[in-house]
GROMACS .gro file of C-alpha atoms in nm:
model
  215
    1UNK     CA    1   0.002  -0.001  -0.003
    2UNK     CA    2   0.132   0.347  -0.101
    3UNK     CA    3   0.236   0.563   0.200
    4UNK     CA    4   0.001   0.850   0.270
    5UNK     CA    5   0.276   1.113   0.241
    6UNK     CA    6   0.378   0.999  -0.112
    7UNK     CA    7   0.009   0.963  -0.215
    8UNK     CA    8  -0.054   1.320  -0.119
    9UNK     CA    9   0.239   1.440  -0.315
   10UNK     CA   10   0.126   1.272  -0.617
   11UNK     CA   11  -0.227   1.421  -0.572
   12UNK     CA   12  -0.085   1.767  -0.517
   13UNK     CA   13   0.149   1.748  -0.826
   14UNK     CA   14  -0.137   1.606  -1.063
   15UNK     CA   15  -0.342   1.882  -0.940
   16UNK     CA   16  -0.091   2.145  -1.030
   17UNK     CA   17  -0.043   2.001  -1.371
   18UNK     CA   18  -0.413   2.007  -1.441
   19UNK     CA   19  -0.430   2.382  -1.314
   20UNK     CA   20  -0.131   2.465  -1.528
   21UNK     CA   21  -0.292   2.312  -1.843
   22UNK     CA   22  -0.640   2.491  -1.767
   23UNK     CA   23  -0.441   2.830  -1.718
   24UNK     CA   24  -0.226   2.782  -2.045
   25UNK     CA   25  -0.564   2.701  -2.237
   26UNK     CA   26  -0.735   3.007  -2.086
   27UNK     CA   27  -0.446   3.222  -2.199
   28UNK     CA   28  -0.470   3.058  -2.531
   29UNK     CA   29  -0.832   3.126  -2.562
   30UNK     CA   30  -0.796   3.484  -2.483
   31UNK     CA   31  -0.521   3.535  -2.746
   32UNK     CA   32  -0.727   3.341  -2.986
   33UNK     CA   33  -1.027   3.553  -2.909
   34UNK     CA   34  -0.868   3.851  -3.091
   35UNK     CA   35  -0.653   3.673  -3.349
   36UNK     CA   36  -0.916   3.728  -3.621
   37UNK     CA   37  -0.901   4.114  -3.563
   38UNK     CA   38  -0.690   4.348  -3.781
   39UNK     CA   39  -0.621   4.721  -3.784
   40UNK     CA   40  -0.905   4.904  -3.968
   41UNK     CA   41  -1.172   4.644  -3.869
   42UNK     CA   42  -1.521   4.810  -3.806
   43UNK     CA   43  -1.708   4.696  -3.492
   44UNK     CA   44  -2.064   4.733  -3.435
   45UNK     CA   45  -2.279   4.706  -3.108
   46UNK     CA   46  -2.623   4.804  -2.971
   47UNK     CA   47  -2.546   5.101  -2.741
   48UNK     CA   48  -2.730   5.161  -2.427
   49UNK     CA   49  -2.723   5.539  -2.460
   50UNK     CA   50  -3.036   5.735  -2.439
   51UNK     CA   51  -3.069   5.794  -2.806
   52UNK     CA   52  -2.991   5.431  -2.911
   53UNK     CA   53  -3.354   5.337  -2.937
   54UNK     CA   54  -3.453   5.628  -3.158
   55UNK     CA   55  -3.158   5.547  -3.385
   56UNK     CA   56  -3.247   5.166  -3.406
   57UNK     CA   57  -3.606   5.274  -3.492
   58UNK     CA   58  -3.508   5.546  -3.749
   59UNK     CA   59  -3.260   5.328  -3.928
   60UNK     CA   60  -3.442   5.000  -3.893
   61UNK     CA   61  -3.136   4.837  -3.754
   62UNK     CA   62  -3.034   4.688  -3.415
   63UNK     CA   63  -2.701   4.836  -3.432
   64UNK     CA   64  -2.671   5.198  -3.303
   65UNK     CA   65  -2.287   5.245  -3.234
   66UNK     CA   66  -1.983   5.158  -3.428
   67UNK     CA   67  -1.610   5.218  -3.422
   68UNK     CA   68  -1.274   5.136  -3.592
   69UNK     CA   69  -1.046   4.866  -3.440
   70UNK     CA   70  -0.655   4.942  -3.405
   71UNK     CA   71  -0.384   4.780  -3.225
   72UNK     CA   72  -0.145   4.958  -3.003
   73UNK     CA   73   0.131   4.779  -2.878
   74UNK     CA   74  -0.004   4.427  -2.764
   75UNK     CA   75  -0.369   4.557  -2.704
   76UNK     CA   76  -0.667   4.634  -2.933
   77UNK     CA   77  -0.855   4.949  -2.905
   78UNK     CA   78  -1.173   5.101  -3.055
   79UNK     CA   79  -1.149   5.455  -3.196
   80UNK     CA   80  -1.500   5.593  -3.162
   81UNK     CA   81  -1.705   5.931  -3.151
   82UNK     CA   82  -1.858   5.945  -2.799
   83UNK     CA   83  -1.794   6.245  -2.576
   84UNK     CA   84  -1.541   6.323  -2.672
   85UNK     CA   85  -1.389   6.135  -2.990
   86UNK     CA   86  -1.137   5.899  -2.828
   87UNK     CA   87  -1.004   5.545  -2.822
   88UNK     CA   88  -1.139   5.285  -2.586
   89UNK     CA   89  -0.979   4.950  -2.482
   90UNK     CA   90  -1.164   4.673  -2.685
   91UNK     CA   91  -1.282   4.470  -2.382
   92UNK     CA   92  -1.430   4.789  -2.221
   93UNK     CA   93  -1.581   4.890  -2.551
   94UNK     CA   94  -1.766   4.544  -2.584
   95UNK     CA   95  -1.875   4.533  -2.211
   96UNK     CA   96  -2.022   4.896  -2.255
   97UNK     CA   97  -2.269   4.742  -2.533
   98UNK     CA   98  -2.604   4.561  -2.479
   99UNK     CA   99  -2.530   4.211  -2.342
  100UNK     CA  100  -2.162   4.231  -2.457
  101UNK     CA  101  -2.287   4.151  -2.812
  102UNK     CA  102  -2.097   4.276  -3.100
  103UNK     CA  103  -2.015   4.224  -3.492
  104UNK     CA  104  -1.680   4.298  -3.661
  105UNK     CA  105  -1.669   4.370  -4.031
  106UNK     CA  106  -1.382   4.421  -4.279
  107UNK     CA  107  -1.315   4.533  -4.619
  108UNK     CA  108  -1.341   4.220  -4.864
  109UNK     CA  109  -1.012   4.349  -5.029
  110UNK     CA  110  -0.858   4.469  -4.707
  111UNK     CA  111  -0.528   4.302  -4.784
  112UNK     CA  112  -0.499   4.510  -5.130
  113UNK     CA  113  -0.638   4.850  -4.964
  114UNK     CA  114  -0.538   4.874  -4.615
  115UNK     CA  115  -0.159   4.899  -4.668
  116UNK     CA  116   0.097   5.003  -4.406
  117UNK     CA  117   0.073   5.347  -4.558
  118UNK     CA  118  -0.297   5.363  -4.561
  119UNK     CA  119  -0.318   5.246  -4.194
  120UNK     CA  120  -0.072   5.496  -4.093
  121UNK     CA  121  -0.272   5.772  -4.249
  122UNK     CA  122  -0.587   5.626  -4.085
  123UNK     CA  123  -0.438   5.665  -3.740
  124UNK     CA  124  -0.311   6.018  -3.839
  125UNK     CA  125  -0.660   6.110  -3.911
  126UNK     CA  126  -0.794   5.964  -3.599
  127UNK     CA  127  -0.545   6.185  -3.410
  128UNK     CA  128  -0.663   6.479  -3.595
  129UNK     CA  129  -1.026   6.414  -3.483
  130UNK     CA  130  -0.944   6.294  -3.147
  131UNK     CA  131  -1.106   6.503  -2.855
  132UNK     CA  132  -1.378   6.667  -3.070
  133UNK     CA  133  -1.708   6.681  -2.916
  134UNK     CA  134  -1.984   6.421  -3.009
  135UNK     CA  135  -2.226   6.578  -3.258
  136UNK     CA  136  -2.580   6.545  -3.109
  137UNK     CA  137  -2.720   6.702  -3.417
  138UNK     CA  138  -2.565   6.488  -3.686
  139UNK     CA  139  -2.426   6.777  -3.898
  140UNK     CA  140  -2.186   6.701  -4.174
  141UNK     CA  141  -1.890   6.914  -4.067
  142UNK     CA  142  -1.574   6.824  -3.869
  143UNK     CA  143  -1.669   7.066  -3.592
  144UNK     CA  144  -1.839   6.792  -3.406
  145UNK     CA  145  -1.830   6.419  -3.506
  146UNK     CA  146  -2.078   6.129  -3.462
  147UNK     CA  147  -1.983   5.760  -3.473
  148UNK     CA  148  -2.057   5.641  -3.832
  149UNK     CA  149  -1.963   5.988  -3.955
  150UNK     CA  150  -1.610   5.938  -3.795
  151UNK     CA  151  -1.570   5.593  -3.979
  152UNK     CA  152  -1.698   5.717  -4.304
  153UNK     CA  153  -1.456   6.008  -4.303
  154UNK     CA  154  -1.149   5.811  -4.190
  155UNK     CA  155  -1.192   5.555  -4.467
  156UNK     CA  156  -1.276   5.834  -4.729
  157UNK     CA  157  -0.983   6.046  -4.647
  158UNK     CA  158  -0.718   5.776  -4.601
  159UNK     CA  159  -0.825   5.513  -4.855
  160UNK     CA  160  -1.036   5.688  -5.094
  161UNK     CA  161  -1.333   5.447  -5.003
  162UNK     CA  162  -1.683   5.537  -4.919
  163UNK     CA  163  -1.834   5.287  -4.692
  164UNK     CA  164  -2.219   5.317  -4.680
  165UNK     CA  165  -2.460   5.512  -4.885
  166UNK     CA  166  -2.483   5.881  -4.776
  167UNK     CA  167  -2.838   5.967  -4.698
  168UNK     CA  168  -3.048   6.263  -4.606
  169UNK     CA  169  -3.210   6.282  -4.269
  170UNK     CA  170  -3.549   6.277  -4.442
  171UNK     CA  171  -3.463   5.932  -4.572
  172UNK     CA  172  -3.497   5.771  -4.215
  173UNK     CA  173  -3.817   5.658  -4.055
  174UNK     CA  174  -3.901   5.967  -3.840
  175UNK     CA  175  -4.272   5.860  -3.770
  176UNK     CA  176  -4.225   5.685  -3.437
  177UNK     CA  177  -4.305   5.856  -3.130
  178UNK     CA  178  -3.957   5.792  -2.972
  179UNK     CA  179  -3.785   5.935  -3.296
  180UNK     CA  180  -4.005   6.237  -3.268
  181UNK     CA  181  -3.958   6.301  -2.916
  182UNK     CA  182  -3.563   6.279  -2.966
  183UNK     CA  183  -3.586   6.505  -3.290
  184UNK     CA  184  -3.780   6.746  -3.082
  185UNK     CA  185  -3.512   6.768  -2.807
  186UNK     CA  186  -3.232   6.817  -3.058
  187UNK     CA  187  -3.384   7.033  -3.325
  188UNK     CA  188  -3.693   7.190  -3.181
  189UNK     CA  189  -3.929   7.280  -3.495
  190UNK     CA  190  -3.634   7.330  -3.731
  191UNK     CA  191  -3.552   6.980  -3.834
  192UNK     CA  192  -3.272   6.995  -4.108
  193UNK     CA  193  -3.423   6.724  -4.330
  194UNK     CA  194  -3.186   6.782  -4.618
  195UNK     CA  195  -2.875   6.739  -4.377
  196UNK     CA  196  -2.633   6.472  -4.530
  197UNK     CA  197  -2.584   6.186  -4.290
  198UNK     CA  198  -2.430   5.861  -4.266
  199UNK     CA  199  -2.580   5.590  -4.032
  200UNK     CA  200  -2.449   5.267  -3.848
  201UNK     CA  201  -2.684   5.081  -4.047
  202UNK     CA  202  -2.567   5.210  -4.395
  203UNK     CA  203  -2.210   5.111  -4.291
  204UNK     CA  204  -2.325   4.779  -4.153
  205UNK     CA  205  -2.502   4.701  -4.476
  206UNK     CA  206  -2.215   4.796  -4.714
  207UNK     CA  207  -2.145   4.557  -4.983
  208UNK     CA  208  -1.770   4.644  -4.964
  209UNK     CA  209  -1.756   4.469  -4.604
  210UNK     CA  210  -1.777   4.111  -4.484
  211UNK     CA  211  -1.831   3.985  -4.134
  212UNK     CA  212  -1.519   3.828  -3.969
  213UNK     CA  213  -1.642   3.798  -3.619
  214UNK     CA  214  -1.950   3.803  -3.400
  215UNK     CA  215  -2.077   3.676  -3.068
   0.00000   0.00000   0.00000
């Protein structure tokens, strides 16, 4: 019969081996969780902000917020237009959305378009817009910026690509009471129906993109 002390040593060592393997696998899974991501990817979520429901109803989409993924050092961040325009750690950005759900999309020809030079230019444009206030009235100027406008302008200026169809505010469904209330808060009785806008839905539905990751 095996001595108790030797038996305990074997049990402890076995346990340590098992724990070590589980830890290693966990670390590997965490790394693998982001291995599909690339600089320039576009990430979408359903925001929990006050205006989210109105955006969803007006654009007929469950997604109300989006940003661009960039890697800085070993970590991924999302460059986004909130208050103010800034970069946010990827895990914090995901946790901020509804149920932590998200979808990542990428240019179908990203390997040809998003060269090192283009990505550097994209980051430079990000830095130029960083710190600007969030645009509550969705105007087509750089004075203030909203999320989908940020993405559209960065891709247009750095890569010469228009992701998503530009629309007018009048193209959206503005009949719902929740939408009417939000419009009244933002514009009063002077709604700029001819203002050029780009919605998260328009970017999400762009034929130039393909889905690379979702949960």
